[in-house]
PDB file of C-alpha atoms in Angstrom:
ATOM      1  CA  UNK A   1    -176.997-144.499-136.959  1.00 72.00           C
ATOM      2  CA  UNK A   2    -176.643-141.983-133.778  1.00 70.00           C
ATOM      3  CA  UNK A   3    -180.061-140.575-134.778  1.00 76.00           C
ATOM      4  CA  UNK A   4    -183.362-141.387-135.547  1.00 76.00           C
ATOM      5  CA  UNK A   5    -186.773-139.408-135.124  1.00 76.00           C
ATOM      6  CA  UNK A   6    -189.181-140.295-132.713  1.00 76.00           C
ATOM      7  CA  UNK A   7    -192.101-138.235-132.598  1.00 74.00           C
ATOM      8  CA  UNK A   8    -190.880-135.365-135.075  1.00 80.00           C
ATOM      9  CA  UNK A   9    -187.481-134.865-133.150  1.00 79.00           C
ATOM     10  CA  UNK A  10    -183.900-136.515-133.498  1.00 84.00           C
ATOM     11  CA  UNK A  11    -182.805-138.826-130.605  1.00 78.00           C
ATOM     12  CA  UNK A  12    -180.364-141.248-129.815  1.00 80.00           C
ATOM     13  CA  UNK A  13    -181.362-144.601-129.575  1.00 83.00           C
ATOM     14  CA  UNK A  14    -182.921-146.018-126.162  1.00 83.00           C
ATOM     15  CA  UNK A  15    -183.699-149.555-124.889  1.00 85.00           C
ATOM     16  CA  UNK A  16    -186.979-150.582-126.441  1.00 80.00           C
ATOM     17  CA  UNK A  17    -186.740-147.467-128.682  1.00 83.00           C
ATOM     18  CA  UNK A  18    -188.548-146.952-132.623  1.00 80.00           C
ATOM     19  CA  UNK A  19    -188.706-144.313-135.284  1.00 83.00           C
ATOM     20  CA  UNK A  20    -187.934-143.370-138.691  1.00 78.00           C
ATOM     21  CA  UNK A  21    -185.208-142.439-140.753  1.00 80.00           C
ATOM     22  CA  UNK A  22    -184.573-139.066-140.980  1.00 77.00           C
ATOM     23  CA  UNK A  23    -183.082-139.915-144.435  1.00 74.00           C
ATOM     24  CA  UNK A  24    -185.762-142.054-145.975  1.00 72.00           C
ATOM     25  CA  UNK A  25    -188.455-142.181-143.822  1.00 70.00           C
ATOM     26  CA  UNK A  26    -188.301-146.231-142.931  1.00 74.00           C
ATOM     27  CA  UNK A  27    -189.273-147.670-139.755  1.00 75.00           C
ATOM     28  CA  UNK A  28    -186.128-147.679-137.028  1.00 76.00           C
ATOM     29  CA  UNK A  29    -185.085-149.592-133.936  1.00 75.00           C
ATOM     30  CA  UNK A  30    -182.792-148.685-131.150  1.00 78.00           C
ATOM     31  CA  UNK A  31    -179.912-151.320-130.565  1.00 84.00           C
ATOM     32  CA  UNK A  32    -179.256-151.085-126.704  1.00 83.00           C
ATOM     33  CA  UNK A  33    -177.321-154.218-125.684  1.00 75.00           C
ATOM     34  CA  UNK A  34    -175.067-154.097-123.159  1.00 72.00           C
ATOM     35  CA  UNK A  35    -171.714-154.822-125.470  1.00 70.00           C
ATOM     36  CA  UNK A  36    -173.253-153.009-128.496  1.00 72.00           C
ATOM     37  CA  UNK A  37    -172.678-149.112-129.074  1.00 78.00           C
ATOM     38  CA  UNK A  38    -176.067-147.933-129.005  1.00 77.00           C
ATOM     39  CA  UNK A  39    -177.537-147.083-132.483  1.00 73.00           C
ATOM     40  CA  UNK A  40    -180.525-147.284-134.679  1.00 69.00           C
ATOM     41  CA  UNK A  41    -181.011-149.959-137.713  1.00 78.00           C
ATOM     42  CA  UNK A  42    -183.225-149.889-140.340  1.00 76.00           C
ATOM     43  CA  UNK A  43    -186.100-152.161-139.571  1.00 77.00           C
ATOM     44  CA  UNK A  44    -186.003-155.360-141.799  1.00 69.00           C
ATOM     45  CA  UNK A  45    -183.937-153.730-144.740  1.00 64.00           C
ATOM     46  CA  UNK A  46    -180.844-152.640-145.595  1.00 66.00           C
ATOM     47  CA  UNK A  47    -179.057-149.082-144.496  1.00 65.00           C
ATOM     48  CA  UNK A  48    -181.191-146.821-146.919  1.00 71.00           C
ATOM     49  CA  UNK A  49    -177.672-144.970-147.813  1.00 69.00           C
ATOM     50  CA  UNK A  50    -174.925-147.449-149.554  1.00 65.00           C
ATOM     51  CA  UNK A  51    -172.405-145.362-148.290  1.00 67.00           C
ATOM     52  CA  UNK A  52    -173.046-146.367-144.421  1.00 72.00           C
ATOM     53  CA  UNK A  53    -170.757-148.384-142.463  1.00 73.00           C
ATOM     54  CA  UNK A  54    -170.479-150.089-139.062  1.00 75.00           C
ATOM     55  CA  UNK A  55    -170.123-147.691-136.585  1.00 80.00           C
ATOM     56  CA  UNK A  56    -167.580-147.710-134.168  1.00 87.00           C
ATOM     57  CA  UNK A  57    -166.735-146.713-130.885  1.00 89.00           C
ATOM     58  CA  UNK A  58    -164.100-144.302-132.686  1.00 94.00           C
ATOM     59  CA  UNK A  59    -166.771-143.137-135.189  1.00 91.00           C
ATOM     60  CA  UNK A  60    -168.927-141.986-132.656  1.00 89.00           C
ATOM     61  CA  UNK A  61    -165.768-140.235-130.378  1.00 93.00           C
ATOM     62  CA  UNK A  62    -165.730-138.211-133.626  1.00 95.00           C
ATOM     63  CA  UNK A  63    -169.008-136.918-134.011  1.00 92.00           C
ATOM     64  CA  UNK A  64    -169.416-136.110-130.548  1.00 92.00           C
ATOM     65  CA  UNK A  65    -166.806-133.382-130.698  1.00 95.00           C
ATOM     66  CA  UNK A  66    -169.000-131.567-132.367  1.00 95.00           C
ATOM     67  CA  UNK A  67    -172.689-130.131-131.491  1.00 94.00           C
ATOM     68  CA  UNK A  68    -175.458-132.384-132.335  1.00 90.00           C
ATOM     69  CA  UNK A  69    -177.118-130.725-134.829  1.00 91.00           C
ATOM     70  CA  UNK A  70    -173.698-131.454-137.255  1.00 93.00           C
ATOM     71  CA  UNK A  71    -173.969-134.895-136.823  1.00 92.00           C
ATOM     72  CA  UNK A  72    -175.918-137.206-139.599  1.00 88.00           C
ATOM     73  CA  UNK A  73    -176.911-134.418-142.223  1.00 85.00           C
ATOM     74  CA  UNK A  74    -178.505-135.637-144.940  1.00 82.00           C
ATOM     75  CA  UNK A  75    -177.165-133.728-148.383  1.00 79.00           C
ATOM     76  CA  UNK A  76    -179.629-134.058-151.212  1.00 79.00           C
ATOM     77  CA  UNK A  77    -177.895-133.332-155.114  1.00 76.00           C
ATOM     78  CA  UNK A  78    -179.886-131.399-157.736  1.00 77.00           C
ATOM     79  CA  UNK A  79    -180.506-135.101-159.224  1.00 77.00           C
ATOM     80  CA  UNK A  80    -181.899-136.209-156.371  1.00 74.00           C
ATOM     81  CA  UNK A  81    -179.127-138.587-154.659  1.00 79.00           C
ATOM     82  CA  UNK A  82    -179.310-138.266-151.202  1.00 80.00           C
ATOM     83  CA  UNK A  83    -176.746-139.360-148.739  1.00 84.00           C
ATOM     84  CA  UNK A  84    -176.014-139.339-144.871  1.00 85.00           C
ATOM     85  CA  UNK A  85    -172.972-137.126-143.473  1.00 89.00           C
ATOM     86  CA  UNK A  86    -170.997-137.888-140.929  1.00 92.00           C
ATOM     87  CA  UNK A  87    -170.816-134.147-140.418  1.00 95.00           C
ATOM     88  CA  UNK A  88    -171.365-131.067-141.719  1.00 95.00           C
ATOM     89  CA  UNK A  89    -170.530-127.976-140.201  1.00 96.00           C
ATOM     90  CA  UNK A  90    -172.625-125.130-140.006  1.00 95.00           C
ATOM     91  CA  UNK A  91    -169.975-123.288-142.681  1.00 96.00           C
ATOM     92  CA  UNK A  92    -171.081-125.872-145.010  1.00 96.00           C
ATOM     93  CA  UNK A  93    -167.644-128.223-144.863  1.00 97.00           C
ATOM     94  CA  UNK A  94    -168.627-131.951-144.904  1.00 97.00           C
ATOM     95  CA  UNK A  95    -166.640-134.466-142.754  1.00 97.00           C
ATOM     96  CA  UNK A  96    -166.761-138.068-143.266  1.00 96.00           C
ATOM     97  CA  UNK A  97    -164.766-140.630-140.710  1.00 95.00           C
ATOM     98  CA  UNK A  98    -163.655-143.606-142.455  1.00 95.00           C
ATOM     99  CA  UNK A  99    -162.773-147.267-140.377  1.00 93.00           C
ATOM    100  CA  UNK A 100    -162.994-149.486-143.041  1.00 89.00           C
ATOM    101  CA  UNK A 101    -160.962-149.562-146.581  1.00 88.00           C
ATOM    102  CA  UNK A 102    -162.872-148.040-149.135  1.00 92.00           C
ATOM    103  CA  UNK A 103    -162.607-148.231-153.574  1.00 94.00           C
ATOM    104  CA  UNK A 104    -161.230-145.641-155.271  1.00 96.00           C
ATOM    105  CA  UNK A 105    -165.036-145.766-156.971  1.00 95.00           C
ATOM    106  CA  UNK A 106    -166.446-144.919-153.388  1.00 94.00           C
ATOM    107  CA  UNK A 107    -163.921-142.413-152.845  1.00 96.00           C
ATOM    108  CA  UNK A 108    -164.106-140.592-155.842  1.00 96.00           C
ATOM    109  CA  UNK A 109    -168.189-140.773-155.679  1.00 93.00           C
ATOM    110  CA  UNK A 110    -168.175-138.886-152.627  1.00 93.00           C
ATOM    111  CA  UNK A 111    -165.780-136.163-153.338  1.00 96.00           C
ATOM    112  CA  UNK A 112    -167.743-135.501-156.089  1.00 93.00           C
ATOM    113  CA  UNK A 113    -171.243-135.305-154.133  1.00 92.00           C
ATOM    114  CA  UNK A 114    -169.983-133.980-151.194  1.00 92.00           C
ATOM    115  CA  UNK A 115    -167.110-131.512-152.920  1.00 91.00           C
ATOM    116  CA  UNK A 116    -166.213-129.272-149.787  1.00 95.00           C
ATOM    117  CA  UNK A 117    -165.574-132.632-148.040  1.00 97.00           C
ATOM    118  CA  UNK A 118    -162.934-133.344-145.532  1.00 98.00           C
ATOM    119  CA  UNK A 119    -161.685-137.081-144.416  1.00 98.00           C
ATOM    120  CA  UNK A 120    -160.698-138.270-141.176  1.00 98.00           C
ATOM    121  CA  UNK A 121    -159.330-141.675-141.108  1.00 97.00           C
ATOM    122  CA  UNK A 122    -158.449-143.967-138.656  1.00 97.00           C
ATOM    123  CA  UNK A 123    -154.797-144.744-138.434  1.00 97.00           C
ATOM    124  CA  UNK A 124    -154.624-147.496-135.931  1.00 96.00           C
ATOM    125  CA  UNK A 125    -155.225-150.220-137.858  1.00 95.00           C
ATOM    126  CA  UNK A 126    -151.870-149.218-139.916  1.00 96.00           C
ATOM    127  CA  UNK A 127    -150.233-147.401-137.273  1.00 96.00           C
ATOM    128  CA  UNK A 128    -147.454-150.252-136.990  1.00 96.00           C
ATOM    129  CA  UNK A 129    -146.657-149.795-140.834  1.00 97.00           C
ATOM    130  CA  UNK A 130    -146.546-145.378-140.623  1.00 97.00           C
ATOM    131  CA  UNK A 131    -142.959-144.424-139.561  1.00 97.00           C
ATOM    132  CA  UNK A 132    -142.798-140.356-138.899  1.00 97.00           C
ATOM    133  CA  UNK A 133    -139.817-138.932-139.524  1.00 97.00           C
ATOM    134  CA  UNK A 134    -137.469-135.959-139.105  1.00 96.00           C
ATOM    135  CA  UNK A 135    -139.353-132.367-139.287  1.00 96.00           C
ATOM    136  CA  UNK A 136    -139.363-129.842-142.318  1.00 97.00           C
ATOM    137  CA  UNK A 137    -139.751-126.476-142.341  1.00 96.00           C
ATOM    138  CA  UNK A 138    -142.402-124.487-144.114  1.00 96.00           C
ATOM    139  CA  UNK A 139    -142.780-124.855-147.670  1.00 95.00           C
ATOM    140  CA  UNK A 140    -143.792-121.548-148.253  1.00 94.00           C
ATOM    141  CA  UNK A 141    -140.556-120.102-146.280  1.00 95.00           C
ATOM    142  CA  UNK A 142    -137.093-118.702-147.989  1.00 95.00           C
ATOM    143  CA  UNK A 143    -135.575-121.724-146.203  1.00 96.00           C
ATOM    144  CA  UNK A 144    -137.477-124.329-147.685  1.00 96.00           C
ATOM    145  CA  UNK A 145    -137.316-122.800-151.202  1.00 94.00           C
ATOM    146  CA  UNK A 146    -133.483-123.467-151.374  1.00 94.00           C
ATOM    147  CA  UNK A 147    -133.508-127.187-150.106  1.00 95.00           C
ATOM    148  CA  UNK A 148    -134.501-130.550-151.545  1.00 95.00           C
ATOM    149  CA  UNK A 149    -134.775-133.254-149.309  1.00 96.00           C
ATOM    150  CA  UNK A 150    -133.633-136.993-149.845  1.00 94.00           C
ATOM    151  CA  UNK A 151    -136.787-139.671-149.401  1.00 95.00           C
ATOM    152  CA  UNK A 152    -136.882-140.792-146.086  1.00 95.00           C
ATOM    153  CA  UNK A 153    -138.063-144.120-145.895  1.00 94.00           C
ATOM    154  CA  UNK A 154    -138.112-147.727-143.290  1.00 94.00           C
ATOM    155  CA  UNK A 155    -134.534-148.812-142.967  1.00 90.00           C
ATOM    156  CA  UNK A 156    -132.565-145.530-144.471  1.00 91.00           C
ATOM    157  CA  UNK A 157    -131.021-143.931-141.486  1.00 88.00           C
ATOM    158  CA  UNK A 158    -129.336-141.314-142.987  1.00 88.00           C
ATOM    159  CA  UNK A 159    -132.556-139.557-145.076  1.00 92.00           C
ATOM    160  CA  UNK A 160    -134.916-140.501-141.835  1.00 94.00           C
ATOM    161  CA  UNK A 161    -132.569-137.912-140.237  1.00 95.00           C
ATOM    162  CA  UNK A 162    -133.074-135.263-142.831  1.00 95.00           C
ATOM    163  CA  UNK A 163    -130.599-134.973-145.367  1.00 95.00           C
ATOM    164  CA  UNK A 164    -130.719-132.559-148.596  1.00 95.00           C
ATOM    165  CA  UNK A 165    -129.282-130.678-151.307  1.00 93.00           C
ATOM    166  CA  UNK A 166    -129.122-127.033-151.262  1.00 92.00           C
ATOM    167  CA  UNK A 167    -129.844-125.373-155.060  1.00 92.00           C
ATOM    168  CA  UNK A 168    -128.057-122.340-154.102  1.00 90.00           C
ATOM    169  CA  UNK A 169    -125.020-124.519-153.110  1.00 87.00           C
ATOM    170  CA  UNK A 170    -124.646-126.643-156.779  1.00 85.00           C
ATOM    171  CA  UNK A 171    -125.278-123.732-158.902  1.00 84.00           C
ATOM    172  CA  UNK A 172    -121.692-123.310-159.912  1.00 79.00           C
ATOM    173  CA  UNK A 173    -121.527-126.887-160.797  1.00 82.00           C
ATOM    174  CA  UNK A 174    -125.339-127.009-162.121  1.00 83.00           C
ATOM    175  CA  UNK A 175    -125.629-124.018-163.604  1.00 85.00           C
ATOM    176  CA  UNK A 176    -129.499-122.830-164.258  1.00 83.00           C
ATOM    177  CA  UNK A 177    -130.649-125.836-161.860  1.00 87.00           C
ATOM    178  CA  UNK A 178    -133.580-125.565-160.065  1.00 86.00           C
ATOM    179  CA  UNK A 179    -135.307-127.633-156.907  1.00 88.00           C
ATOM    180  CA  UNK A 180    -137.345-129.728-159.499  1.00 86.00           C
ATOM    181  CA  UNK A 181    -134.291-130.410-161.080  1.00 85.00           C
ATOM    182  CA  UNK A 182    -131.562-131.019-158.549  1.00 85.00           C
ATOM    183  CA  UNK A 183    -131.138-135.001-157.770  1.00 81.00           C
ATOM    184  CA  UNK A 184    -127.142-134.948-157.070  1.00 81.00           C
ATOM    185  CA  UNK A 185    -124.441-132.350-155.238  1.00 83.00           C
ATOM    186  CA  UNK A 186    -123.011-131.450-152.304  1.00 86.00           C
ATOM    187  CA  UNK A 187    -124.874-133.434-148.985  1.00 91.00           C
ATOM    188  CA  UNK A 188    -125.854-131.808-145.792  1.00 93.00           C
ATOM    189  CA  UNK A 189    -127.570-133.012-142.938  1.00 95.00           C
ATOM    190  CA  UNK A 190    -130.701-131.119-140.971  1.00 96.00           C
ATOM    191  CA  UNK A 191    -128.396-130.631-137.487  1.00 95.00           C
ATOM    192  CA  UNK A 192    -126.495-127.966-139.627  1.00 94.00           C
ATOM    193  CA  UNK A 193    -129.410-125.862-140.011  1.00 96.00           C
ATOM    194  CA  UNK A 194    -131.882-127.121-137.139  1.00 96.00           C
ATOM    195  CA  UNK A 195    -132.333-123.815-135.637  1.00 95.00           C
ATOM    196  CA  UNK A 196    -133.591-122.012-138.843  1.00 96.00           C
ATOM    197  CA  UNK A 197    -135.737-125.048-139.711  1.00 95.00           C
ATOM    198  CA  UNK A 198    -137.488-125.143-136.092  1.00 94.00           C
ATOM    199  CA  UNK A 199    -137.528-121.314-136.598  1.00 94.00           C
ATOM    200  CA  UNK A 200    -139.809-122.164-139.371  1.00 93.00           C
ATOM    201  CA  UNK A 201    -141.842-125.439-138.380  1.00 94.00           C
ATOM    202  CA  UNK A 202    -145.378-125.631-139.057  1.00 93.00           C
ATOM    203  CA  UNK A 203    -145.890-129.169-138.262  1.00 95.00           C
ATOM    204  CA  UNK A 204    -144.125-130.765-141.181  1.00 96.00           C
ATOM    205  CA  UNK A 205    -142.397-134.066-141.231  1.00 97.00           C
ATOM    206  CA  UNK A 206    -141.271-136.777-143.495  1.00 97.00           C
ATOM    207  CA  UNK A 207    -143.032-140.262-143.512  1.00 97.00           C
ATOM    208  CA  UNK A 208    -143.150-143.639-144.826  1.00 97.00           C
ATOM    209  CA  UNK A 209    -146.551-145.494-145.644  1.00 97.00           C
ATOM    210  CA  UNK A 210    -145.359-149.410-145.696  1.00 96.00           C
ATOM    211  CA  UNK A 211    -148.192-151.049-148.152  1.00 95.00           C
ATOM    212  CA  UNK A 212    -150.464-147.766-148.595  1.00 96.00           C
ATOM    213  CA  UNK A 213    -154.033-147.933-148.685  1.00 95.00           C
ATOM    214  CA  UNK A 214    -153.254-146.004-151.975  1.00 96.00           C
ATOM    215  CA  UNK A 215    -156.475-144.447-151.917  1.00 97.00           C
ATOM    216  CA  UNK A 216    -155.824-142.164-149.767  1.00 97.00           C
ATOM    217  CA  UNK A 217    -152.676-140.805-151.331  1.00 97.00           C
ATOM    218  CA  UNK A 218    -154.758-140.166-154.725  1.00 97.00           C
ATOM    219  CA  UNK A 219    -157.406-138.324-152.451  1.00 97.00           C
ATOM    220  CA  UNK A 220    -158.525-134.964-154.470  1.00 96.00           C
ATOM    221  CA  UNK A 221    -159.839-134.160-151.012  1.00 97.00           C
ATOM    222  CA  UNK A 222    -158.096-133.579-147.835  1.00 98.00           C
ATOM    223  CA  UNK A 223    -157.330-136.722-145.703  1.00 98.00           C
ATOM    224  CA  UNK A 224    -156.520-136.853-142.186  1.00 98.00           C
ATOM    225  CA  UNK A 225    -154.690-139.352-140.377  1.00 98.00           C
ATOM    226  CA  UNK A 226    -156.028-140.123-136.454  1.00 98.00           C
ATOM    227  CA  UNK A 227    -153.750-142.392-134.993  1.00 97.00           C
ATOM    228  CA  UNK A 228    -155.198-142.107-131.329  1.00 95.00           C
ATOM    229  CA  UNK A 229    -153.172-138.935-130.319  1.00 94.00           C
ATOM    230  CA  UNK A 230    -154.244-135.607-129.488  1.00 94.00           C
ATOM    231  CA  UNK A 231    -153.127-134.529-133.476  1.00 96.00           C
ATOM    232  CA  UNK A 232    -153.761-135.506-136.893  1.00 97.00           C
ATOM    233  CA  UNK A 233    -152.002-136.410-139.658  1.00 97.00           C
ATOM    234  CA  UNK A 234    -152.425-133.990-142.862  1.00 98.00           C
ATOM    235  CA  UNK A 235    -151.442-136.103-146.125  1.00 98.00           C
ATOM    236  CA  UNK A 236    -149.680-133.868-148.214  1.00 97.00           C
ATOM    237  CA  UNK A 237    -147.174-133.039-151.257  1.00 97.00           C
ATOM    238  CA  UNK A 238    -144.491-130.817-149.903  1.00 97.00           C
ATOM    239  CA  UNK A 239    -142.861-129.184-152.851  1.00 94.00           C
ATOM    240  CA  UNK A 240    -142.279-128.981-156.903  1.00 93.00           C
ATOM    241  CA  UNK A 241    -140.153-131.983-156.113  1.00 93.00           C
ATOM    242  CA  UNK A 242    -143.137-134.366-155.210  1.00 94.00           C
ATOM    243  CA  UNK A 243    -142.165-135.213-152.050  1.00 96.00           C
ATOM    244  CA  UNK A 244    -144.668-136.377-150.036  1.00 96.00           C
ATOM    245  CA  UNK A 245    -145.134-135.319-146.233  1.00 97.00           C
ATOM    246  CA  UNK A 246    -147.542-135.152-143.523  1.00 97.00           C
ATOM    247  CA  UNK A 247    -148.516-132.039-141.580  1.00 97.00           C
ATOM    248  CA  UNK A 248    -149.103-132.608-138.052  1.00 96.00           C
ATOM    249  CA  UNK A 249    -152.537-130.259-137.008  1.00 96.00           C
ATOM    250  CA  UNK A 250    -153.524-130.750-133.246  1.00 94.00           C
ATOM    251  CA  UNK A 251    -157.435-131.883-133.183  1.00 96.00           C
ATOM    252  CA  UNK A 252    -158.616-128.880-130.818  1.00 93.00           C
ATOM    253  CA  UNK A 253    -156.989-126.937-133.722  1.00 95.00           C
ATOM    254  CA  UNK A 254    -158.899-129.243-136.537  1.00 96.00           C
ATOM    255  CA  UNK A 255    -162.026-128.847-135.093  1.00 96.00           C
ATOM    256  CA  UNK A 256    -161.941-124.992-134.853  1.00 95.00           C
ATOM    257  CA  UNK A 257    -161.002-124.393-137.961  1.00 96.00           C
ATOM    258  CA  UNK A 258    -163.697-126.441-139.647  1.00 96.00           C
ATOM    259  CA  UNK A 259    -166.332-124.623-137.499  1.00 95.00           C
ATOM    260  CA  UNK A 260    -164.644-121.533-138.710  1.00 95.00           C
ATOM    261  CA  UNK A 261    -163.435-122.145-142.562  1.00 96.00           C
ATOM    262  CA  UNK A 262    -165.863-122.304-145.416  1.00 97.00           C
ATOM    263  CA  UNK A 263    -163.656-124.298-147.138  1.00 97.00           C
ATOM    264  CA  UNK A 264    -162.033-127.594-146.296  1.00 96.00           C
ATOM    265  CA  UNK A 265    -158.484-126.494-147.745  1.00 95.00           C
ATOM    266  CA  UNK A 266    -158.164-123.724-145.643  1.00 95.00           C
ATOM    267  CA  UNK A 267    -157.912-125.809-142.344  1.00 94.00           C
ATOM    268  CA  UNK A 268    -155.109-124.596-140.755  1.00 92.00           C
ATOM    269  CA  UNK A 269    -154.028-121.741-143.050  1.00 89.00           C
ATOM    270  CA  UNK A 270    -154.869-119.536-140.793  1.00 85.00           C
ATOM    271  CA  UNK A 271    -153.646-118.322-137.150  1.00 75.00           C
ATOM    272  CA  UNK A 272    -156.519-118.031-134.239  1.00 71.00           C
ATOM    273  CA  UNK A 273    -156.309-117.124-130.813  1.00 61.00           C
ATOM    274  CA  UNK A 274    -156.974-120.341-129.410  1.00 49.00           C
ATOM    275  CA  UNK A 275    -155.314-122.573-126.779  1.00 45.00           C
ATOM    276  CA  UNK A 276    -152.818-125.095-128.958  1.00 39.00           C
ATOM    277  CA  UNK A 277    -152.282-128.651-127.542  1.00 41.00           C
ATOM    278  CA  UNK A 278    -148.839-129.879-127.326  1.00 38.00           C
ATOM    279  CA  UNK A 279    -147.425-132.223-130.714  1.00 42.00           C
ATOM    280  CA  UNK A 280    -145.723-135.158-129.539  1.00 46.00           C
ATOM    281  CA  UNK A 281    -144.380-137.983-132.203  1.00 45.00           C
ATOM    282  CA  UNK A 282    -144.730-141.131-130.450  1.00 41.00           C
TER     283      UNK A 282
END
């Protein structure tokens, strides 16, 4: 844990440090060494809240980008379960950052606790097995409404390009089809319409997940992907066809919006007049 209170007040933990819990009221003791992050631990017992893990260098990069008193707020049901937060903003949108691999039990326990809750993930560990491929352009534009994509996935050049089927295009063959319904016609590939699709961008790509941490992809919640760059990786379903994409959200961006937003799902909905960081794919 980051905090602990000594003497009524939150602090981090110091060489020779003690407390309590903010959570449960145990005795605490600071964890200083010199190749340790520095933390507290429970005393002689367990982490009072199951949900705890390890903390990491990364864990700790996330809660410092935002003010202090977000970081480690407890969240009490009206049973009585309490549990720690990684986060919580002060517009009442819960954030937890997730290292390890977690159940789908876990997962589904905590968006049902939490419910406005928000999950960053780290990517690294998987980074070598998440391909990011050719852009799309917003779902919600004319564009987009008249196109369905092939899969992209490891090893298919052509669809990792962007290839797709236009509706409008196999009507006179298909006659009544529909985006949900069109699997066959007449190919074309994204260079013919690249202008109108970066005229339209909002950060959407095509991926490929090699061995999922599935998860994540049956997350009622909305789960980010950090993979060490100045963005994030949305997980999302693009369209009535299923596909599944990513949205790419820069982290100054992120961060803004759930300062701003009441609700986790409306992370970047919503345009603000704030200095954008540059989107590179790696």
């Amino acid at each position: 844990m980051q905090y602990a209170l000594v003497d009524g007040e939150r602090k981090e933990a110091f060489p020779g440090g003690t407390g309590s819990c903010p959570t449960c009221a145990a005795a605490m003791v600071a964890k200083c060494g010199p190749r340790i992050i520095h933390h507290w631990a429970h005393r002689g017992r367990r982490n009072c809240d199951p949900w705890w893990e390890n903390e990491t260098e990364w864990h700790r990069e996330w809660k410092n980008r935002f003010p202090e008193d977000c970081r480690e707020i407890s969240h009490t049901a009206p049973d009585g379960e309490i549990h720690r937060a990684d986060i919580k903003t002060p517009t009442g949108i819960y954030i937890e950052v997730q290292h390890s691999s977690m159940t789908d039990a876990e997962r589904e326990s905590r968006e049902a606790f939490y419910q406005n809750l928000v999950w960053v993930i780290d990517g690294t560990p998987f980074r070598k097995n998440f391909d990011i491929y050719h852009m799309l352009p917003d779902p919600a534009s004319e564009l987009a409404r008249d196109l369905v994509w092939a899969k992209a996935a490891r090893h298919m050049a052509g669809a990792n390009c962007g290839i797709f089927f236009r509706v409008s295009a196999n009507q006179e063959h298909y006659p009544g089809v529909t985006k949900a319904t069109l699997r066959s016609g007449l190919i074309e590939s994204l260079e013919r319409i690249r202008p109108e699709v970066e005229a339209s961008y909002r950060g959407h790509h095509q991926y490929d997940w090699v061995r999922p941490r599935q998860t994540w992809l049956d997350a009622k919640c909305p789960v980010y992907i950090d993979f060490g760059d100045e963005w994030l990786a949305r997980l999302e379903v693009y369209d009535e066809t299923e596909l599944r994409c990513i949205r790419l959200v820069a982290k100054q961006k992120f961060v803004h919006d759930v300062m701003t937003e009441t609700r986790g799902l409306d992370i970047d909905t919503r345009f603000y007049p704030i200095s954008q960081t540059s989107i590179e794919i790696p």
